[in-house]
C-alpha angles and dihedrals in degrees: 000000000000122000109220116200130203088256090054090052092047091050097057107031128084123186095236094049093049093046088054091047091052091048089054092045093055088055094048135077111271128159112222118179117201106280121242111247115184131176115223117204114229135169090260130025114351115267126220134223117200126189113187121182128179140158136196114236103187134054112350105018124219137162124207141175131188125201115197135178123197117196107175094192094059090094088071090064095040095254130123116270092220131053127174149156130205123212115202119194137179112265089209100054107006090241113156108246106175146353107215131196101259103204094058093044091049094048092051096046094043093052093044092050088056091048090048089055090046089054087065101030112032121081111265090235095050105144105162122066124188116201114200109194128030103217129125093287096053100080090049092050091049095049093043092053090046088059094059105034135041094251115175100166131046121189118195131202130176132161087243106053094201091064091051090051091050091050090050092057090047098053101036109126134169113286096015120109111214123193138168120233122215093215137022089243091056090052096047107041098074099030125115092199124027116193116189122192111167141121091239119157093192126047117275097179120067121206090222089065096058114102122215111280095023123143118214118205113193113191111148108066112083103159132059089250095057124084135174101173132044128238093264092056091053093045094051095050140082098237130220131169136193092241126001096218094050097046095045091051106034111021114089090198088065103025096055098047089048092050092047090047091238084132134007131221091270089064089073099083098188150317134242091277090058094045096046093045093047094241093131134023117244114206112016101183140019093242096048120113112226129195131197120192119191129187096168132255132217090238088071093050094049093045090051093046091050091052091049092047095048091046092051091046096049 
Protein backbone atom coordinates (compact mmCIF):
# COMPACT_ATOMS: atom_id res chain seq x y z
CA UNK A 1 0.00 0.00 0.00
CA UNK A 2 1.35 3.40 -0.98
CA UNK A 3 1.35 6.35 1.43
CA UNK A 4 0.39 9.48 -0.49
CA UNK A 5 1.35 12.80 1.09
CA UNK A 6 -0.11 16.24 0.61
CA UNK A 7 2.93 17.10 -1.52
CA UNK A 8 2.26 14.06 -3.72
CA UNK A 9 -1.33 15.20 -4.25
CA UNK A 10 -0.21 18.74 -5.01
CA UNK A 11 2.33 17.48 -7.54
CA UNK A 12 -0.12 15.57 -9.74
CA UNK A 13 -3.45 17.42 -9.55
CA UNK A 14 -4.54 20.42 -11.58
CA UNK A 15 -7.79 22.25 -10.98
CA UNK A 16 -9.06 21.86 -14.51
CA UNK A 17 -8.30 18.12 -14.61
CA UNK A 18 -10.05 17.51 -11.30
CA UNK A 19 -13.06 19.62 -12.27
CA UNK A 20 -13.39 17.51 -15.42
CA UNK A 21 -13.00 14.30 -13.36
CA UNK A 22 -15.77 15.41 -11.00
CA UNK A 23 -18.01 16.29 -13.93
CA UNK A 24 -17.48 12.78 -15.28
CA UNK A 25 -18.04 11.20 -11.84
CA UNK A 26 -21.45 12.85 -11.40
CA UNK A 27 -22.47 11.28 -14.71
CA UNK A 28 -21.17 7.81 -13.77
CA UNK A 29 -22.40 4.98 -11.54
CA UNK A 30 -21.14 5.39 -7.97
CA UNK A 31 -22.58 3.86 -4.80
CA UNK A 32 -22.65 6.34 -1.93
CA UNK A 33 -24.10 5.16 1.40
CA UNK A 34 -25.31 7.82 3.81
CA UNK A 35 -22.24 9.15 5.54
CA UNK A 36 -21.80 8.85 9.28
CA UNK A 37 -21.92 12.25 10.95
CA UNK A 38 -21.26 12.24 14.70
CA UNK A 39 -20.99 15.08 17.20
CA UNK A 40 -18.16 14.73 19.71
CA UNK A 41 -18.56 16.61 23.00
CA UNK A 42 -15.51 18.65 23.97
CA UNK A 43 -14.77 21.30 26.57
CA UNK A 44 -15.16 23.99 23.92
CA UNK A 45 -17.12 23.96 20.66
CA UNK A 46 -18.50 20.55 19.69
CA UNK A 47 -16.26 18.52 17.40
CA UNK A 48 -17.41 16.38 14.46
CA UNK A 49 -16.46 12.92 13.20
CA UNK A 50 -17.27 12.10 9.57
CA UNK A 51 -16.99 8.68 7.91
CA UNK A 52 -17.59 8.78 4.15
CA UNK A 53 -17.53 5.56 2.06
CA UNK A 54 -18.13 5.17 -1.68
CA UNK A 55 -17.38 2.77 -4.51
CA UNK A 56 -17.43 2.88 -8.30
CA UNK A 57 -19.60 0.19 -9.89
CA UNK A 58 -18.85 0.55 -13.60
CA UNK A 59 -15.66 0.53 -15.66
CA UNK A 60 -12.55 0.70 -13.48
CA UNK A 61 -13.70 -0.30 -10.01
CA UNK A 62 -12.47 1.32 -6.83
CA UNK A 63 -13.60 1.53 -3.21
CA UNK A 64 -12.76 4.40 -0.89
CA UNK A 65 -13.47 5.69 2.59
CA UNK A 66 -12.55 8.97 4.25
CA UNK A 67 -12.38 9.58 7.98
CA UNK A 68 -12.43 13.24 9.01
CA UNK A 69 -12.38 15.09 12.32
CA UNK A 70 -13.36 18.74 12.69
CA UNK A 71 -12.31 20.49 15.92
CA UNK A 72 -13.28 24.20 15.55
CA UNK A 73 -11.30 25.30 18.62
CA UNK A 74 -7.99 24.01 17.26
CA UNK A 75 -7.23 27.48 15.88
CA UNK A 76 -6.75 28.63 19.47
CA UNK A 77 -3.78 26.27 19.81
CA UNK A 78 -2.40 26.95 16.33
CA UNK A 79 -3.48 23.62 14.88
CA UNK A 80 -5.70 22.84 11.86
CA UNK A 81 -9.42 22.51 12.53
CA UNK A 82 -9.71 19.58 10.13
CA UNK A 83 -7.77 16.31 9.94
CA UNK A 84 -8.46 13.38 7.65
CA UNK A 85 -7.16 10.32 5.84
CA UNK A 86 -8.44 8.62 2.71
CA UNK A 87 -8.15 4.86 2.13
CA UNK A 88 -8.34 3.75 -1.53
CA UNK A 89 -8.88 0.06 -2.34
CA UNK A 90 -9.23 -2.04 -5.47
CA UNK A 91 -12.86 -2.60 -6.38
CA UNK A 92 -11.90 -5.92 -7.95
CA UNK A 93 -10.07 -7.57 -5.03
CA UNK A 94 -10.47 -5.25 -2.04
CA UNK A 95 -6.69 -4.84 -1.87
CA UNK A 96 -5.59 -1.61 -0.16
CA UNK A 97 -3.89 0.59 -2.75
CA UNK A 98 -3.14 3.86 -0.98
CA UNK A 99 -3.59 5.88 2.17
CA UNK A 100 -3.86 9.52 1.14
CA UNK A 101 -3.53 12.68 3.19
CA UNK A 102 -7.17 13.63 3.65
CA UNK A 103 -6.98 17.37 4.25
CA UNK A 104 -5.25 18.05 0.94
CA UNK A 105 -7.56 15.72 -0.96
CA UNK A 106 -10.62 17.33 0.66
CA UNK A 107 -9.45 20.86 -0.07
CA UNK A 108 -8.85 20.06 -3.74
CA UNK A 109 -12.13 18.21 -4.30
CA UNK A 110 -14.20 20.76 -2.35
CA UNK A 111 -12.83 23.70 -4.30
CA UNK A 112 -13.21 21.90 -7.61
CA UNK A 113 -16.82 20.93 -6.82
CA UNK A 114 -17.59 24.62 -6.29
CA UNK A 115 -15.85 25.51 -9.54
CA UNK A 116 -17.76 22.74 -11.31
CA UNK A 117 -21.01 24.30 -10.09
CA UNK A 118 -19.78 27.75 -11.15
CA UNK A 119 -19.12 26.36 -14.63
CA UNK A 120 -22.89 25.83 -14.91
CA UNK A 121 -24.16 28.68 -12.72
CA UNK A 122 -21.85 31.71 -12.84
CA UNK A 123 -22.06 34.18 -15.71
CA UNK A 124 -19.56 33.35 -18.43
CA UNK A 125 -18.15 36.88 -18.21
CA UNK A 126 -17.72 36.80 -14.41
CA UNK A 127 -14.53 38.80 -13.76
CA UNK A 128 -14.67 39.73 -10.06
CA UNK A 129 -14.44 37.13 -7.31
CA UNK A 130 -14.99 37.87 -3.62
CA UNK A 131 -13.50 35.37 -1.17
CA UNK A 132 -15.06 35.47 2.30
CA UNK A 133 -12.85 33.57 4.72
CA UNK A 134 -9.08 33.10 4.61
CA UNK A 135 -8.62 29.57 5.87
CA UNK A 136 -6.82 26.66 4.25
CA UNK A 137 -9.59 26.15 1.68
CA UNK A 138 -9.62 29.76 0.42
CA UNK A 139 -6.60 29.64 -1.94
CA UNK A 140 -7.93 26.45 -3.52
CA UNK A 141 -11.37 28.00 -4.06
CA UNK A 142 -9.82 31.07 -5.64
CA UNK A 143 -7.59 29.10 -8.02
CA UNK A 144 -10.36 26.66 -8.92
CA UNK A 145 -12.71 29.51 -9.85
CA UNK A 146 -9.92 31.18 -11.81
CA UNK A 147 -9.73 28.02 -13.93
CA UNK A 148 -13.38 28.23 -15.07
CA UNK A 149 -14.08 31.97 -15.38
CA UNK A 150 -12.10 34.99 -16.71
CA UNK A 151 -11.53 36.49 -13.27
CA UNK A 152 -9.31 39.59 -13.22
CA UNK A 153 -10.01 40.88 -9.69
CA UNK A 154 -10.13 39.06 -6.35
CA UNK A 155 -11.40 40.82 -3.21
CA UNK A 156 -10.67 39.19 0.14
CA UNK A 157 -12.40 39.57 3.49
CA UNK A 158 -11.75 37.77 6.75
CA UNK A 159 -12.65 38.60 10.34
CA UNK A 160 -8.93 38.80 11.04
CA UNK A 161 -7.51 41.19 8.47
CA UNK A 162 -3.95 39.87 8.83
CA UNK A 163 -5.02 36.47 7.53
CA UNK A 164 -6.66 38.08 4.50
CA UNK A 165 -3.46 40.01 3.81
CA UNK A 166 -1.43 36.80 4.07
CA UNK A 167 -3.81 35.05 1.68
CA UNK A 168 -3.52 37.95 -0.74
CA UNK A 169 0.25 37.58 -0.93
CA UNK A 170 -0.13 33.85 -1.45
CA UNK A 171 -2.56 34.00 -4.39
CA UNK A 172 -1.29 37.04 -6.25
CA UNK A 173 -0.60 36.10 -9.86
CA UNK A 174 0.18 38.07 -12.98
CA UNK A 175 -2.84 39.85 -14.37
CA UNK A 176 -4.98 39.44 -11.23
CA UNK A 177 -5.78 42.45 -9.06
CA UNK A 178 -6.01 41.48 -5.37
CA UNK A 179 -7.46 43.77 -2.71
CA UNK A 180 -8.56 43.52 0.91
CA UNK A 181 -12.05 44.67 1.92
CA UNK A 182 -12.70 46.31 5.28
CA UNK A 183 -16.14 44.68 5.59
CA UNK A 184 -17.94 41.69 4.15
CA UNK A 185 -20.45 44.03 2.55
CA UNK A 186 -17.68 45.90 0.74
CA UNK A 187 -16.33 42.61 -0.61
CA UNK A 188 -19.69 41.27 -1.76
CA UNK A 189 -21.56 44.21 -3.32
CA UNK A 190 -19.56 44.45 -6.56
CA UNK A 191 -18.59 40.80 -6.95
CA UNK A 192 -19.75 38.53 -9.78
CA UNK A 193 -18.91 35.41 -7.76
CA UNK A 194 -18.90 35.26 -3.96
CA UNK A 195 -17.26 32.21 -2.42
CA UNK A 196 -17.72 31.78 1.31
CA UNK A 197 -15.70 29.26 3.33
CA UNK A 198 -16.07 29.87 7.06
CA UNK A 199 -17.22 28.15 10.22
CA UNK A 200 -19.81 30.86 10.87
CA UNK A 201 -22.83 30.07 13.04
CA UNK A 202 -24.61 33.28 12.02
CA UNK A 203 -25.02 34.63 8.46
CA UNK A 204 -22.18 36.72 7.08
CA UNK A 205 -23.70 37.36 3.63
CA UNK A 206 -26.82 39.50 3.28
CA UNK A 207 -29.15 39.04 0.35
CA UNK A 208 -29.49 42.80 0.00
CA UNK A 209 -25.79 42.99 -0.92
CA UNK A 210 -26.02 40.64 -3.93
CA UNK A 211 -26.06 42.39 -7.27
CA UNK A 212 -28.07 41.11 -10.22
CA UNK A 213 -26.27 38.28 -11.98
CA UNK A 214 -24.17 37.30 -8.96
CA UNK A 215 -23.34 33.70 -8.12
CA UNK A 216 -23.08 32.77 -4.43
CA UNK A 217 -20.93 29.77 -3.51
CA UNK A 218 -21.51 28.59 0.09
CA UNK A 219 -18.94 26.07 1.24
CA UNK A 220 -18.26 26.37 4.95
CA UNK A 221 -21.44 25.42 6.79
CA UNK A 222 -21.76 21.65 7.20
CA UNK A 223 -24.21 21.32 10.13
CA UNK A 224 -27.80 22.55 10.60
CA UNK A 225 -26.52 25.09 13.14
CA UNK A 226 -24.07 26.77 10.77
CA UNK A 227 -25.03 29.52 8.34
CA UNK A 228 -23.14 31.76 5.95
CA UNK A 229 -26.02 33.53 4.14
CA UNK A 230 -29.23 35.07 5.43
CA UNK A 231 -32.80 34.18 4.47
CA UNK A 232 -33.04 36.96 1.89
CA UNK A 233 -29.99 35.69 0.02
CA UNK A 234 -31.52 32.23 -0.18
CA UNK A 235 -34.93 33.59 -1.17
CA UNK A 236 -33.52 35.76 -3.99
CA UNK A 237 -31.51 32.99 -5.60
CA UNK A 238 -31.99 30.09 -7.98
CA UNK A 239 -30.72 27.34 -5.66
CA UNK A 240 -28.55 24.31 -6.43
CA UNK A 241 -26.81 21.85 -4.09
CA UNK A 242 -24.17 19.17 -4.44
CA UNK A 243 -26.57 16.45 -3.22
CA UNK A 244 -30.19 16.96 -2.24
CA UNK A 245 -30.15 14.55 0.69
CA UNK A 246 -27.02 16.01 2.22
CA UNK A 247 -28.01 19.65 1.87
CA UNK A 248 -31.56 19.15 3.16
CA UNK A 249 -30.27 17.33 6.22
CA UNK A 250 -26.94 18.96 7.11
CA UNK A 251 -26.67 22.45 5.62
CA UNK A 252 -28.04 25.20 7.84
CA UNK A 253 -28.25 27.53 4.83
CA UNK A 254 -30.87 25.17 3.39
CA UNK A 255 -32.30 23.46 6.49
CA UNK A 256 -33.25 26.66 8.34
CA UNK A 257 -34.99 28.47 5.43
CA UNK A 258 -36.93 25.26 4.70
CA UNK A 259 -37.98 24.94 8.33
CA UNK A 260 -38.99 28.61 8.50
CA UNK A 261 -40.88 28.22 5.18
CA UNK A 262 -38.78 30.96 3.58
CA UNK A 263 -38.41 28.47 0.72
CA UNK A 264 -39.95 25.08 -0.05
CA UNK A 265 -38.39 21.94 -1.48
CA UNK A 266 -39.24 23.06 -5.03
CA UNK A 267 -36.92 26.03 -4.59
CA UNK A 268 -33.96 23.64 -4.88
CA UNK A 269 -33.77 23.43 -8.66
CA UNK A 270 -31.20 20.67 -8.89
CA UNK A 271 -27.96 19.11 -7.71
CA UNK A 272 -24.64 18.32 -9.36
CA UNK A 273 -26.05 15.09 -10.77
CA UNK A 274 -28.78 17.08 -12.54
CA UNK A 275 -26.41 19.77 -13.80
CA UNK A 276 -23.73 17.40 -15.07
CA UNK A 277 -26.24 15.08 -16.73
CA UNK A 278 -28.10 17.96 -18.36
CA UNK A 279 -31.37 17.21 -16.57
CA UNK A 280 -31.85 20.82 -15.47
CA UNK A 281 -30.59 24.16 -16.74
CA UNK A 282 -28.36 26.12 -14.41
CA UNK A 283 -28.41 29.86 -14.99
CA UNK A 284 -31.37 30.92 -17.12
CA UNK A 285 -30.66 34.67 -17.46
CA UNK A 286 -27.79 37.11 -17.13
CA UNK A 287 -29.50 39.01 -14.30
CA UNK A 288 -30.42 35.95 -12.25
CA UNK A 289 -28.81 35.37 -8.85
CA UNK A 290 -27.65 31.77 -8.42
CA UNK A 291 -26.63 29.93 -5.26
CA UNK A 292 -24.68 26.72 -4.80
CA UNK A 293 -24.56 25.05 -1.40
CA UNK A 294 -22.12 22.20 -0.87
CA UNK A 295 -21.77 19.91 2.12
CA UNK A 296 -19.48 17.41 0.40
CA UNK A 297 -20.12 13.96 -0.94
CA UNK A 298 -18.01 10.82 -1.00
CA UNK A 299 -18.28 10.74 -4.81
CA UNK A 300 -15.99 13.77 -4.92
CA UNK A 301 -13.44 12.17 -2.61
CA UNK A 302 -13.33 8.93 -4.58
CA UNK A 303 -13.11 10.72 -7.93
CA UNK A 304 -10.21 12.80 -6.64
CA UNK A 305 -8.45 9.79 -5.11
CA UNK A 306 -8.83 7.86 -8.37
CA UNK A 307 -7.31 10.73 -10.34
CA UNK A 308 -4.40 10.98 -7.90
CA UNK A 309 -3.80 7.22 -7.97
CA UNK A 310 -3.89 6.96 -11.75
CA UNK A 311 -1.62 10.01 -12.12
CA UNK A 312 0.93 8.59 -9.68
CA UNK A 313 0.78 5.17 -11.37
CA UNK A 314 1.20 6.47 -14.90
